[in-house]
JSON list of C-alpha atoms and ligand atoms in Angstrom, two decimals:
[
{"chain": "A", "resi": 23, "resn": "MET", "atom": "CA", "xyz": [15.06, 20.31, 24.80]},
{"chain": "A", "resi": 24, "resn": "ALA", "atom": "CA", "xyz": [16.89, 17.14, 25.91]},
{"chain": "A", "resi": 25, "resn": "GLY", "atom": "CA", "xyz": [15.92, 14.01, 24.01]},
{"chain": "A", "resi": 26, "resn": "GLU", "atom": "CA", "xyz": [14.18, 16.04, 21.34]},
{"chain": "A", "resi": 27, "resn": "LYS", "atom": "CA", "xyz": [15.70, 13.96, 18.57]},
{"chain": "A", "resi": 28, "resn": "ARG", "atom": "CA", "xyz": [14.45, 10.66, 19.97]},
{"chain": "A", "resi": 29, "resn": "PRO", "atom": "CA", "xyz": [12.47, 8.96, 17.20]},
{"chain": "A", "resi": 30, "resn": "ARG", "atom": "CA", "xyz": [8.76, 9.25, 17.64]},
{"chain": "A", "resi": 31, "resn": "THR", "atom": "CA", "xyz": [7.49, 6.96, 14.94]},
{"chain": "A", "resi": 32, "resn": "LEU", "atom": "CA", "xyz": [4.18, 7.31, 13.14]},
{"chain": "A", "resi": 33, "resn": "VAL", "atom": "CA", "xyz": [3.12, 5.00, 10.31]},
{"chain": "A", "resi": 34, "resn": "LEU", "atom": "CA", "xyz": [0.81, 6.33, 7.61]},
{"chain": "A", "resi": 35, "resn": "LEU", "atom": "CA", "xyz": [-1.76, 3.56, 7.57]},
{"chain": "A", "resi": 36, "resn": "SER", "atom": "CA", "xyz": [-3.91, 3.53, 4.43]},
{"chain": "A", "resi": 37, "resn": "MET", "atom": "CA", "xyz": [-5.13, 0.01, 5.33]},
{"chain": "A", "resi": 38, "resn": "GLY", "atom": "CA", "xyz": [-3.72, -1.48, 2.13]},
{"chain": "A", "resi": 39, "resn": "TYR", "atom": "CA", "xyz": [-1.56, -4.61, 2.33]},
{"chain": "A", "resi": 40, "resn": "ASP", "atom": "CA", "xyz": [1.70, -2.67, 2.15]},
{"chain": "A", "resi": 41, "resn": "SER", "atom": "CA", "xyz": [0.96, -0.23, 4.97]},
{"chain": "A", "resi": 42, "resn": "LEU", "atom": "CA", "xyz": [-0.57, -2.80, 7.33]},
{"chain": "A", "resi": 43, "resn": "SER", "atom": "CA", "xyz": [2.42, -5.09, 6.77]},
{"chain": "A", "resi": 44, "resn": "THR", "atom": "CA", "xyz": [4.85, -2.19, 7.29]},
{"chain": "A", "resi": 45, "resn": "TRP", "atom": "CA", "xyz": [3.11, -1.30, 10.55]},
{"chain": "A", "resi": 46, "resn": "HIS", "atom": "CA", "xyz": [3.33, -4.93, 11.70]},
{"chain": "A", "resi": 47, "resn": "GLN", "atom": "CA", "xyz": [7.04, -5.35, 10.75]},
{"chain": "A", "resi": 48, "resn": "LEU", "atom": "CA", "xyz": [7.94, -2.27, 12.81]},
{"chain": "A", "resi": 49, "resn": "GLY", "atom": "CA", "xyz": [6.31, -3.75, 15.93]},
{"chain": "A", "resi": 50, "resn": "ARG", "atom": "CA", "xyz": [2.95, -2.00, 15.53]},
{"chain": "A", "resi": 51, "resn": "PRO", "atom": "CA", "xyz": [3.94, 1.55, 16.60]},
{"chain": "A", "resi": 52, "resn": "SER", "atom": "CA", "xyz": [1.69, 4.62, 16.53]},
{"chain": "A", "resi": 53, "resn": "ALA", "atom": "CA", "xyz": [-0.17, 5.04, 13.25]},
{"chain": "A", "resi": 54, "resn": "VAL", "atom": "CA", "xyz": [-2.64, 7.36, 11.63]},
{"chain": "A", "resi": 55, "resn": "HIS", "atom": "CA", "xyz": [-5.19, 7.12, 8.84]},
{"chain": "A", "resi": 56, "resn": "PHE", "atom": "CA", "xyz": [-6.15, 10.03, 6.62]},
{"chain": "A", "resi": 57, "resn": "ASP", "atom": "CA", "xyz": [-9.62, 10.28, 5.13]},
{"chain": "A", "resi": 58, "resn": "VAL", "atom": "CA", "xyz": [-8.72, 11.69, 1.71]},
{"chain": "A", "resi": 59, "resn": "GLY", "atom": "CA", "xyz": [-12.27, 11.60, 0.40]},
{"chain": "A", "resi": 60, "resn": "SER", "atom": "CA", "xyz": [-11.43, 9.14, -2.38]},
{"chain": "A", "resi": 61, "resn": "CYS", "atom": "CA", "xyz": [-13.94, 6.69, -3.83]},
{"chain": "A", "resi": 62, "resn": "TYR", "atom": "CA", "xyz": [-12.53, 3.93, -1.59]},
{"chain": "A", "resi": 63, "resn": "THR", "atom": "CA", "xyz": [-12.46, 6.00, 1.62]},
{"chain": "A", "resi": 64, "resn": "ARG", "atom": "CA", "xyz": [-15.37, 4.35, 3.34]},
{"chain": "A", "resi": 65, "resn": "PRO", "atom": "CA", "xyz": [-14.14, 0.72, 3.51]},
{"chain": "A", "resi": 66, "resn": "GLU", "atom": "CA", "xyz": [-10.60, 1.84, 4.41]},
{"chain": "A", "resi": 67, "resn": "ARG", "atom": "CA", "xyz": [-11.80, 4.11, 7.16]},
{"chain": "A", "resi": 68, "resn": "ALA", "atom": "CA", "xyz": [-14.17, 1.47, 8.57]},
{"chain": "A", "resi": 69, "resn": "ARG", "atom": "CA", "xyz": [-11.31, -1.04, 8.80]},
{"chain": "A", "resi": 70, "resn": "TYR", "atom": "CA", "xyz": [-9.02, 1.49, 10.47]},
{"chain": "A", "resi": 71, "resn": "GLU", "atom": "CA", "xyz": [-11.69, 2.39, 13.05]},
{"chain": "A", "resi": 72, "resn": "LYS", "atom": "CA", "xyz": [-12.16, -1.32, 13.77]},
{"chain": "A", "resi": 73, "resn": "LEU", "atom": "CA", "xyz": [-8.40, -1.87, 14.17]},
{"chain": "A", "resi": 74, "resn": "ARG", "atom": "CA", "xyz": [-8.20, 1.17, 16.45]},
{"chain": "A", "resi": 75, "resn": "THR", "atom": "CA", "xyz": [-10.57, -0.42, 18.96]},
{"chain": "A", "resi": 76, "resn": "SER", "atom": "CA", "xyz": [-7.83, -3.01, 19.70]},
{"chain": "A", "resi": 77, "resn": "PHE", "atom": "CA", "xyz": [-4.77, -0.75, 19.33]},
{"chain": "A", "resi": 78, "resn": "PRO", "atom": "CA", "xyz": [-4.96, 2.50, 21.32]},
{"chain": "A", "resi": 79, "resn": "GLN", "atom": "CA", "xyz": [-1.67, 3.68, 19.77]},
{"chain": "A", "resi": 80, "resn": "LEU", "atom": "CA", "xyz": [-3.68, 4.39, 16.59]},
{"chain": "A", "resi": 81, "resn": "LEU", "atom": "CA", "xyz": [-4.54, 8.09, 16.37]},
{"chain": "A", "resi": 82, "resn": "PRO", "atom": "CA", "xyz": [-8.02, 9.33, 15.42]},
{"chain": "A", "resi": 83, "resn": "VAL", "atom": "CA", "xyz": [-8.75, 9.54, 11.68]},
{"chain": "A", "resi": 84, "resn": "GLN", "atom": "CA", "xyz": [-7.50, 12.84, 10.25]},
{"chain": "A", "resi": 85, "resn": "ASP", "atom": "CA", "xyz": [-9.82, 14.62, 7.85]},
{"chain": "A", "resi": 86, "resn": "LEU", "atom": "CA", "xyz": [-8.43, 15.52, 4.45]},
{"chain": "A", "resi": 87, "resn": "SER", "atom": "CA", "xyz": [-11.67, 14.60, 2.70]},
{"chain": "A", "resi": 88, "resn": "TRP", "atom": "CA", "xyz": [-11.72, 17.84, 0.68]},
{"chain": "A", "resi": 89, "resn": "LEU", "atom": "CA", "xyz": [-8.85, 16.33, -1.32]},
{"chain": "A", "resi": 90, "resn": "GLY", "atom": "CA", "xyz": [-11.26, 13.81, -2.82]},
{"chain": "A", "resi": 91, "resn": "ALA", "atom": "CA", "xyz": [-12.42, 16.40, -5.35]},
{"chain": "A", "resi": 92, "resn": "ASN", "atom": "CA", "xyz": [-8.94, 16.20, -6.93]},
{"chain": "A", "resi": 93, "resn": "GLU", "atom": "CA", "xyz": [-8.95, 12.41, -7.35]},
{"chain": "A", "resi": 94, "resn": "GLU", "atom": "CA", "xyz": [-7.92, 11.38, -10.86]},
{"chain": "A", "resi": 95, "resn": "SER", "atom": "CA", "xyz": [-9.36, 8.54, -12.93]},
{"chain": "A", "resi": 96, "resn": "ASP", "atom": "CA", "xyz": [-6.68, 6.09, -11.77]},
{"chain": "A", "resi": 97, "resn": "ALA", "atom": "CA", "xyz": [-7.44, 6.86, -8.09]},
{"chain": "A", "resi": 98, "resn": "TRP", "atom": "CA", "xyz": [-4.31, 8.99, -7.66]},
{"chain": "A", "resi": 99, "resn": "VAL", "atom": "CA", "xyz": [-4.81, 12.11, -5.52]},
{"chain": "A", "resi": 100, "resn": "PRO", "atom": "CA", "xyz": [-2.21, 14.82, -6.31]},
{"chain": "A", "resi": 101, "resn": "LEU", "atom": "CA", "xyz": [-0.16, 16.06, -3.33]},
{"chain": "A", "resi": 102, "resn": "ARG", "atom": "CA", "xyz": [-1.91, 13.66, -0.96]},
{"chain": "A", "resi": 103, "resn": "ASN", "atom": "CA", "xyz": [1.30, 12.17, 0.39]},
{"chain": "A", "resi": 104, "resn": "LEU", "atom": "CA", "xyz": [2.95, 15.56, 0.82]},
{"chain": "A", "resi": 105, "resn": "LEU", "atom": "CA", "xyz": [0.01, 16.86, 2.87]},
{"chain": "A", "resi": 106, "resn": "MET", "atom": "CA", "xyz": [-0.22, 13.67, 4.93]},
{"chain": "A", "resi": 107, "resn": "THR", "atom": "CA", "xyz": [3.51, 13.62, 5.68]},
{"chain": "A", "resi": 108, "resn": "VAL", "atom": "CA", "xyz": [3.66, 17.20, 6.96]},
{"chain": "A", "resi": 109, "resn": "HIS", "atom": "CA", "xyz": [0.34, 16.81, 8.79]},
{"chain": "A", "resi": 110, "resn": "ALA", "atom": "CA", "xyz": [1.64, 13.64, 10.49]},
{"chain": "A", "resi": 111, "resn": "ALA", "atom": "CA", "xyz": [4.80, 15.40, 11.64]},
{"chain": "A", "resi": 112, "resn": "ALA", "atom": "CA", "xyz": [2.80, 18.35, 12.95]},
{"chain": "A", "resi": 113, "resn": "LEU", "atom": "CA", "xyz": [0.87, 15.91, 15.16]},
{"chain": "A", "resi": 114, "resn": "GLY", "atom": "CA", "xyz": [4.10, 15.58, 17.19]},
{"chain": "A", "resi": 115, "resn": "PHE", "atom": "CA", "xyz": [6.09, 12.85, 15.44]},
{"chain": "A", "resi": 116, "resn": "ASN", "atom": "CA", "xyz": [9.53, 13.13, 13.88]},
{"chain": "A", "resi": 117, "resn": "ASP", "atom": "CA", "xyz": [9.87, 9.69, 12.27]},
{"chain": "A", "resi": 118, "resn": "ILE", "atom": "CA", "xyz": [7.23, 9.39, 9.55]},
{"chain": "A", "resi": 119, "resn": "VAL", "atom": "CA", "xyz": [6.94, 6.00, 7.89]},
{"chain": "A", "resi": 120, "resn": "MET", "atom": "CA", "xyz": [5.46, 5.47, 4.45]},
{"chain": "A", "resi": 121, "resn": "SER", "atom": "CA", "xyz": [4.91, 2.11, 2.82]},
{"chain": "A", "resi": 122, "resn": "ALA", "atom": "CA", "xyz": [5.94, 2.03, -0.79]},
{"chain": "A", "resi": 123, "resn": "PRO", "atom": "CA", "xyz": [7.12, -1.30, -2.08]},
{"chain": "A", "resi": 124, "resn": "ALA", "atom": "CA", "xyz": [7.56, -0.83, -5.79]},
{"chain": "A", "resi": 125, "resn": "ASP", "atom": "CA", "xyz": [4.98, 1.87, -6.02]},
{"chain": "A", "resi": 126, "resn": "TRP", "atom": "CA", "xyz": [4.63, 3.78, -9.29]},
{"chain": "A", "resi": 127, "resn": "ALA", "atom": "CA", "xyz": [3.51, 7.05, -7.68]},
{"chain": "A", "resi": 128, "resn": "SER", "atom": "CA", "xyz": [5.96, 9.96, -7.82]},
{"chain": "A", "resi": 129, "resn": "ASP", "atom": "CA", "xyz": [5.09, 10.94, -4.25]},
{"chain": "A", "resi": 130, "resn": "LYS", "atom": "CA", "xyz": [6.24, 7.64, -2.80]},
{"chain": "A", "resi": 131, "resn": "ARG", "atom": "CA", "xyz": [9.73, 7.56, -4.21]},
{"chain": "A", "resi": 132, "resn": "LEU", "atom": "CA", "xyz": [13.11, 8.03, -2.53]},
{"chain": "A", "resi": 133, "resn": "MET", "atom": "CA", "xyz": [13.37, 11.58, -3.91]},
{"chain": "A", "resi": 134, "resn": "PHE", "atom": "CA", "xyz": [10.08, 12.39, -2.18]},
{"chain": "A", "resi": 135, "resn": "THR", "atom": "CA", "xyz": [11.16, 11.10, 1.24]},
{"chain": "A", "resi": 136, "resn": "LEU", "atom": "CA", "xyz": [14.56, 12.83, 0.99]},
{"chain": "A", "resi": 137, "resn": "THR", "atom": "CA", "xyz": [13.13, 16.19, 0.00]},
{"chain": "A", "resi": 138, "resn": "THR", "atom": "CA", "xyz": [10.26, 16.16, 2.52]},
{"chain": "A", "resi": 139, "resn": "THR", "atom": "CA", "xyz": [12.79, 15.26, 5.23]},
{"chain": "A", "resi": 140, "resn": "LEU", "atom": "CA", "xyz": [14.95, 18.16, 4.13]},
{"chain": "A", "resi": 141, "resn": "ALA", "atom": "CA", "xyz": [12.03, 20.61, 3.93]},
{"chain": "A", "resi": 142, "resn": "MET", "atom": "CA", "xyz": [10.88, 19.82, 7.47]},
{"chain": "A", "resi": 143, "resn": "ARG", "atom": "CA", "xyz": [14.43, 20.00, 8.86]},
{"chain": "A", "resi": 144, "resn": "VAL", "atom": "CA", "xyz": [14.84, 23.41, 7.24]},
{"chain": "A", "resi": 145, "resn": "ALA", "atom": "CA", "xyz": [11.41, 24.55, 8.46]},
{"chain": "A", "resi": 146, "resn": "GLN", "atom": "CA", "xyz": [12.04, 23.39, 12.05]},
{"chain": "A", "resi": 147, "resn": "PRO", "atom": "CA", "xyz": [15.68, 22.63, 12.86]},
{"chain": "A", "resi": 148, "resn": "GLY", "atom": "CA", "xyz": [16.63, 20.48, 15.83]},
{"chain": "A", "resi": 149, "resn": "VAL", "atom": "CA", "xyz": [13.72, 18.06, 15.77]},
{"chain": "A", "resi": 150, "resn": "GLY", "atom": "CA", "xyz": [15.43, 15.43, 13.65]},
{"chain": "A", "resi": 151, "resn": "TYR", "atom": "CA", "xyz": [12.58, 14.94, 11.20]},
{"chain": "A", "resi": 152, "resn": "ARG", "atom": "CA", "xyz": [12.83, 11.92, 8.98]},
{"chain": "A", "resi": 153, "resn": "VAL", "atom": "CA", "xyz": [10.48, 10.53, 6.35]},
{"chain": "A", "resi": 154, "resn": "ARG", "atom": "CA", "xyz": [11.31, 6.99, 5.35]},
{"chain": "A", "resi": 155, "resn": "ARG", "atom": "CA", "xyz": [10.17, 3.89, 3.50]},
{"chain": "A", "resi": 156, "resn": "PRO", "atom": "CA", "xyz": [11.89, 1.08, 5.43]},
{"chain": "A", "resi": 157, "resn": "PHE", "atom": "CA", "xyz": [10.56, -1.74, 3.24]},
{"chain": "A", "resi": 158, "resn": "SER", "atom": "CA", "xyz": [10.89, -0.08, -0.16]},
{"chain": "A", "resi": 159, "resn": "HIS", "atom": "CA", "xyz": [13.18, -2.93, -1.26]},
{"chain": "A", "resi": 160, "resn": "TRP", "atom": "CA", "xyz": [10.59, -5.54, -0.33]},
{"chain": "A", "resi": 161, "resn": "THR", "atom": "CA", "xyz": [7.93, -6.71, -2.75]},
{"chain": "A", "resi": 162, "resn": "LYS", "atom": "CA", "xyz": [4.25, -6.80, -1.86]},
{"chain": "A", "resi": 163, "resn": "ALA", "atom": "CA", "xyz": [4.47, -10.63, -1.80]},
{"chain": "A", "resi": 164, "resn": "LYS", "atom": "CA", "xyz": [7.36, -10.55, 0.68]},
{"chain": "A", "resi": 165, "resn": "LEU", "atom": "CA", "xyz": [5.50, -8.14, 2.97]},
{"chain": "A", "resi": 166, "resn": "ILE", "atom": "CA", "xyz": [2.33, -10.26, 2.85]},
{"chain": "A", "resi": 167, "resn": "ALA", "atom": "CA", "xyz": [4.29, -13.46, 3.59]},
{"chain": "A", "resi": 168, "resn": "ALA", "atom": "CA", "xyz": [5.86, -11.81, 6.67]},
{"chain": "A", "resi": 169, "resn": "THR", "atom": "CA", "xyz": [2.55, -10.64, 8.13]},
{"chain": "A", "resi": 170, "resn": "PRO", "atom": "CA", "xyz": [-0.05, -12.75, 9.97]},
{"chain": "A", "resi": 171, "resn": "ALA", "atom": "CA", "xyz": [-2.79, -13.77, 7.55]},
{"chain": "A", "resi": 172, "resn": "ALA", "atom": "CA", "xyz": [-5.47, -13.01, 10.14]},
{"chain": "A", "resi": 173, "resn": "LEU", "atom": "CA", "xyz": [-4.42, -9.35, 10.40]},
{"chain": "A", "resi": 174, "resn": "LEU", "atom": "CA", "xyz": [-4.59, -8.87, 6.63]},
{"chain": "A", "resi": 175, "resn": "GLU", "atom": "CA", "xyz": [-7.78, -10.88, 6.17]},
{"chain": "A", "resi": 176, "resn": "GLU", "atom": "CA", "xyz": [-9.65, -8.89, 8.77]},
{"chain": "A", "resi": 177, "resn": "PHE", "atom": "CA", "xyz": [-8.31, -5.41, 8.19]},
{"chain": "A", "resi": 178, "resn": "ALA", "atom": "CA", "xyz": [-6.62, -4.92, 4.80]},
{"chain": "A", "resi": 179, "resn": "TYR", "atom": "CA", "xyz": [-8.46, -3.24, 1.95]},
{"chain": "A", "resi": 180, "resn": "SER", "atom": "CA", "xyz": [-7.07, -2.62, -1.50]},
{"chain": "A", "resi": 181, "resn": "CYS", "atom": "CA", "xyz": [-9.60, -1.98, -4.27]},
{"chain": "A", "resi": 182, "resn": "TYR", "atom": "CA", "xyz": [-10.17, 1.04, -6.48]},
{"chain": "A", "resi": 183, "resn": "GLU", "atom": "CA", "xyz": [-13.92, 0.41, -6.72]},
{"chain": "A", "resi": 184, "resn": "GLY", "atom": "CA", "xyz": [-14.66, 1.26, -3.09]},
{"chain": "A", "resi": 185, "resn": "ALA", "atom": "CA", "xyz": [-17.41, -1.28, -2.36]},
{"chain": "A", "resi": 186, "resn": "SER", "atom": "CA", "xyz": [-17.38, -2.83, 1.10]},
{"chain": "A", "resi": 187, "resn": "LEU", "atom": "CA", "xyz": [-15.87, -6.02, -0.38]},
{"chain": "A", "resi": 188, "resn": "PRO", "atom": "CA", "xyz": [-13.08, -5.83, -2.99]},
{"chain": "A", "resi": 189, "resn": "CYS", "atom": "CA", "xyz": [-14.27, -6.14, -6.61]},
{"chain": "A", "resi": 190, "resn": "GLY", "atom": "CA", "xyz": [-11.67, -8.66, -7.82]},
{"chain": "A", "resi": 191, "resn": "ARG", "atom": "CA", "xyz": [-11.41, -6.91, -11.22]},
{"chain": "A", "resi": 192, "resn": "CYS", "atom": "CA", "xyz": [-9.44, -3.68, -10.78]},
{"chain": "A", "resi": 193, "resn": "SER", "atom": "CA", "xyz": [-5.65, -3.45, -10.93]},
{"chain": "A", "resi": 194, "resn": "ALA", "atom": "CA", "xyz": [-5.35, -3.11, -7.14]},
{"chain": "A", "resi": 195, "resn": "CYS", "atom": "CA", "xyz": [-7.32, -6.35, -6.69]},
{"chain": "A", "resi": 196, "resn": "GLY", "atom": "CA", "xyz": [-5.25, -8.04, -9.41]},
{"chain": "A", "resi": 197, "resn": "ARG", "atom": "CA", "xyz": [-1.95, -7.08, -7.77]},
{"chain": "A", "resi": 198, "resn": "ALA", "atom": "CA", "xyz": [-3.27, -8.32, -4.41]},
{"chain": "A", "resi": 199, "resn": "THR", "atom": "CA", "xyz": [-4.30, -11.64, -5.96]},
{"chain": "A", "resi": 200, "resn": "ILE", "atom": "CA", "xyz": [-0.91, -12.25, -7.58]},
{"chain": "A", "resi": 201, "resn": "ALA", "atom": "CA", "xyz": [1.02, -11.14, -4.50]},
{"chain": "A", "resi": 202, "resn": "HIS", "atom": "CA", "xyz": [-1.00, -13.46, -2.25]},
{"chain": "A", "resi": 203, "resn": "LEU", "atom": "CA", "xyz": [-0.48, -16.42, -4.57]},
{"chain": "A", "resi": 204, "resn": "ALA", "atom": "CA", "xyz": [3.27, -15.64, -4.71]},
{"chain": "A", "resi": 205, "resn": "ALA", "atom": "CA", "xyz": [3.31, -15.49, -0.91]},
{"chain": "A", "resi": 206, "resn": "GLY", "atom": "CA", "xyz": [1.58, -18.87, -0.65]},
{"chain": "A", "resi": 207, "resn": "ARG", "atom": "CA", "xyz": [-1.54, -17.21, 0.76]},
{"chain": "A", "resi": 208, "resn": "GLU", "atom": "CA", "xyz": [-5.20, -17.48, -0.20]},
{"chain": "A", "resi": 209, "resn": "PRO", "atom": "CA", "xyz": [-6.05, -14.41, -2.36]},
{"chain": "A", "resi": 210, "resn": "PRO", "atom": "CA", "xyz": [-8.65, -11.96, -0.98]},
{"chain": "A", "resi": 211, "resn": "THR", "atom": "CA", "xyz": [-10.74, -12.47, -4.13]},
{"chain": "A", "resi": 212, "resn": "PRO", "atom": "CA", "xyz": [-10.64, -15.69, -6.20]},
{"chain": "A", "resi": 213, "resn": "PRO", "atom": "CA", "xyz": [-8.85, -15.27, -9.54]},
{"chain": "A", "resi": 214, "resn": "PRO", "atom": "CA", "xyz": [-10.98, -16.04, -12.64]},
{"chain": "A", "resi": 215, "resn": "PRO", "atom": "CA", "xyz": [-10.56, -19.65, -13.82]},
{"chain": "A", "resi": 216, "resn": "GLY", "atom": "CA", "xyz": [-8.94, -20.76, -17.07]},
{"chain": "A", "resi": 217, "resn": "LEU", "atom": "CA", "xyz": [-6.51, -17.88, -17.61]},
{"chain": "A", "resi": 218, "resn": "SER", "atom": "CA", "xyz": [-3.48, -18.14, -19.88]},
{"chain": "A", "resi": 219, "resn": "PHE", "atom": "CA", "xyz": [-0.13, -17.00, -18.45]},
{"chain": "A", "resi": 220, "resn": "ARG", "atom": "CA", "xyz": [-0.49, -13.72, -20.31]},
{"chain": "A", "resi": 221, "resn": "GLU", "atom": "CA", "xyz": [-4.02, -13.17, -19.02]},
{"chain": "A", "resi": 222, "resn": "PHE", "atom": "CA", "xyz": [-2.84, -14.06, -15.52]},
{"chain": "A", "resi": 223, "resn": "THR", "atom": "CA", "xyz": [-0.03, -11.48, -15.55]},
{"chain": "A", "resi": 224, "resn": "ASP", "atom": "CA", "xyz": [-2.49, -8.96, -16.99]},
{"chain": "A", "resi": 225, "resn": "LEU", "atom": "CA", "xyz": [-4.50, -9.20, -13.74]},
{"chain": "A", "resi": 226, "resn": "ARG", "atom": "CA", "xyz": [-2.07, -6.53, -12.51]},
{"chain": "A", "resi": 227, "resn": "ARG", "atom": "CA", "xyz": [-3.52, -4.15, -15.06]},
{"chain": "A", "resi": 228, "resn": "GLY", "atom": "CA", "xyz": [-7.13, -4.79, -14.06]},
{"chain": "A", "resi": 229, "resn": "SER", "atom": "CA", "xyz": [-10.19, -4.90, -16.25]},
{"chain": "A", "resi": 230, "resn": "ALA", "atom": "CA", "xyz": [-12.46, -2.56, -14.33]},
{"chain": "A", "resi": 231, "resn": "ASN", "atom": "CA", "xyz": [-10.60, 0.68, -14.99]},
{"chain": "A", "resi": 232, "resn": "GLY", "atom": "CA", "xyz": [-8.00, 2.15, -17.28]},
{"chain": "A", "resi": 233, "resn": "SER", "atom": "CA", "xyz": [-5.42, 2.67, -14.59]},
{"chain": "A", "resi": 234, "resn": "ARG", "atom": "CA", "xyz": [-2.54, 1.08, -16.47]},
{"chain": "A", "resi": 235, "resn": "ALA", "atom": "CA", "xyz": [-2.05, 3.74, -19.11]},
{"chain": "A", "resi": 236, "resn": "SER", "atom": "CA", "xyz": [-1.93, 6.65, -16.70]},
{"chain": "A", "resi": 237, "resn": "GLN", "atom": "CA", "xyz": [0.25, 4.77, -14.22]},
{"chain": "A", "resi": 238, "resn": "VAL", "atom": "CA", "xyz": [2.78, 4.13, -16.96]},
{"chain": "A", "resi": 239, "resn": "ALA", "atom": "CA", "xyz": [2.58, 7.75, -18.07]},
{"chain": "A", "resi": 240, "resn": "ARG", "atom": "CA", "xyz": [3.56, 8.83, -14.57]},
{"chain": "A", "resi": 241, "resn": "MET", "atom": "CA", "xyz": [6.66, 6.64, -14.44]},
{"chain": "A", "resi": 242, "resn": "HIS", "atom": "CA", "xyz": [10.08, 8.06, -15.08]},
{"chain": "A", "resi": 243, "resn": "PRO", "atom": "CA", "xyz": [11.90, 6.24, -17.89]},
{"chain": "A", "resi": 244, "resn": "GLY", "atom": "CA", "xyz": [14.25, 4.72, -15.28]},
{"chain": "A", "resi": 245, "resn": "GLU", "atom": "CA", "xyz": [11.29, 3.40, -13.33]},
{"chain": "A", "resi": 246, "resn": "TRP", "atom": "CA", "xyz": [11.04, 0.48, -15.71]},
{"chain": "A", "resi": 247, "resn": "LEU", "atom": "CA", "xyz": [13.83, -1.01, -13.62]},
{"chain": "A", "resi": 248, "resn": "TYR", "atom": "CA", "xyz": [11.56, -0.67, -10.64]},
{"chain": "A", "resi": 249, "resn": "VAL", "atom": "CA", "xyz": [10.10, -4.15, -10.43]},
{"chain": "A", "resi": 250, "resn": "PRO", "atom": "CA", "xyz": [6.83, -4.43, -8.50]},
{"chain": "A", "resi": 251, "resn": "LEU", "atom": "CA", "xyz": [7.09, -8.22, -8.35]},
{"chain": "A", "resi": 252, "resn": "ARG", "atom": "CA", "xyz": [10.21, -10.30, -8.90]},
{"chain": "A", "resi": 253, "resn": "GLY", "atom": "CA", "xyz": [10.10, -12.62, -11.91]},
{"chain": "A", "resi": 254, "resn": "TRP", "atom": "CA", "xyz": [10.37, -15.70, -9.76]},
{"chain": "A", "resi": 255, "resn": "GLU", "atom": "CA", "xyz": [7.49, -14.46, -7.61]},
{"chain": "A", "resi": 256, "resn": "LEU", "atom": "CA", "xyz": [5.31, -14.12, -10.69]},
{"chain": "A", "resi": 257, "resn": "LEU", "atom": "CA", "xyz": [6.20, -17.69, -11.66]},
{"chain": "A", "resi": 258, "resn": "ARG", "atom": "CA", "xyz": [5.46, -18.90, -8.16]},
{"chain": "A", "resi": 259, "resn": "ALA", "atom": "CA", "xyz": [2.09, -17.13, -8.28]},
{"chain": "A", "resi": 260, "resn": "TRP", "atom": "CA", "xyz": [1.39, -18.71, -11.68]},
{"chain": "A", "resi": 261, "resn": "ASN", "atom": "CA", "xyz": [2.28, -22.17, -10.34]},
{"chain": "A", "resi": 262, "resn": "ALA", "atom": "CA", "xyz": [0.00, -21.65, -7.34]},
{"chain": "A", "resi": 263, "resn": "TYR", "atom": "CA", "xyz": [-2.77, -20.56, -9.71]},
{"chain": "A", "resi": 264, "resn": "ARG", "atom": "CA", "xyz": [-2.26, -23.65, -11.89]},
{"chain": "A", "resi": 265, "resn": "LYS", "atom": "CA", "xyz": [-2.33, -25.89, -8.82]},
{"chain": "A", "resi": 266, "resn": "ARG", "atom": "CA", "xyz": [-5.65, -24.34, -7.78]},
{"chain": "A", "resi": 267, "resn": "GLN", "atom": "CA", "xyz": [-7.05, -25.02, -11.25]},
{"chain": "A", "resi": 268, "resn": "ASP", "atom": "CA", "xyz": [-5.85, -28.62, -11.18]},
{"chain": "A", "resi": 269, "resn": "SER", "atom": "CA", "xyz": [-7.36, -29.32, -7.78]},
{"chain": "A", "resi": 270, "resn": "ARG", "atom": "CA", "xyz": [-10.65, -27.86, -8.98]},
{"chain": "A", "resi": 271, "resn": "TRP", "atom": "CA", "xyz": [-10.93, -30.48, -11.74]},
{"chain": "A", "resi": 272, "resn": "ARG", "atom": "CA", "xyz": [-9.96, -33.43, -9.59]},
{"chain": "B", "resi": 26, "resn": "ZN", "atom": "ZN1", "xyz": [-10.98, -4.01, -6.97]}
]
């Protein structure tokens, strides 16, 4: 069919900071949210439904809630991204966009997007399938800084605890706090006062769950080069944190 290879873009929108920012940077194309039945499904889904009322290019929520039974203790759901990618393509899109700045998960890496692209091109030649991560070289702080604060404040959700408001203690909340401070933005949850530099950087590991150990276990040895936050961004976040502390005592 003529024009079959024309890109029909669909962003996988989890409603975290990375995916909302990715969707915005691409000019807010079509997007879809998958209910994967995880412990943080409800607040994510509620935010997506709310966003969808203003953006008709957002597809209805797709149900993969049966996957929730496979959720591991660090909130990782095996094969989730593989299922979502193929499902998204089968909805009639050939340009599937994932957001994965510096993500530790094996199913968000370059090898994943290359091999899923290849598998779909083999399975259905002529459609020009592509799975990509256009901002994989950006940090979370850079994505946040390039996205309107109002969009993120109203719609983004990134917390492993799954309450309607983020807990401020888990590793997802910690990473969001540091990235916002590095981006010169107000963090979604206030960081605890009086932290040392070491304690501040440890916010990325979280205190509410043991996610760090298993995340590290899932990294390839070479992934240590894979920096989730540039050193200067961490210092900028630390300086912003210190400034907040100072102004509190004035
Ligand atoms: Zn949290």
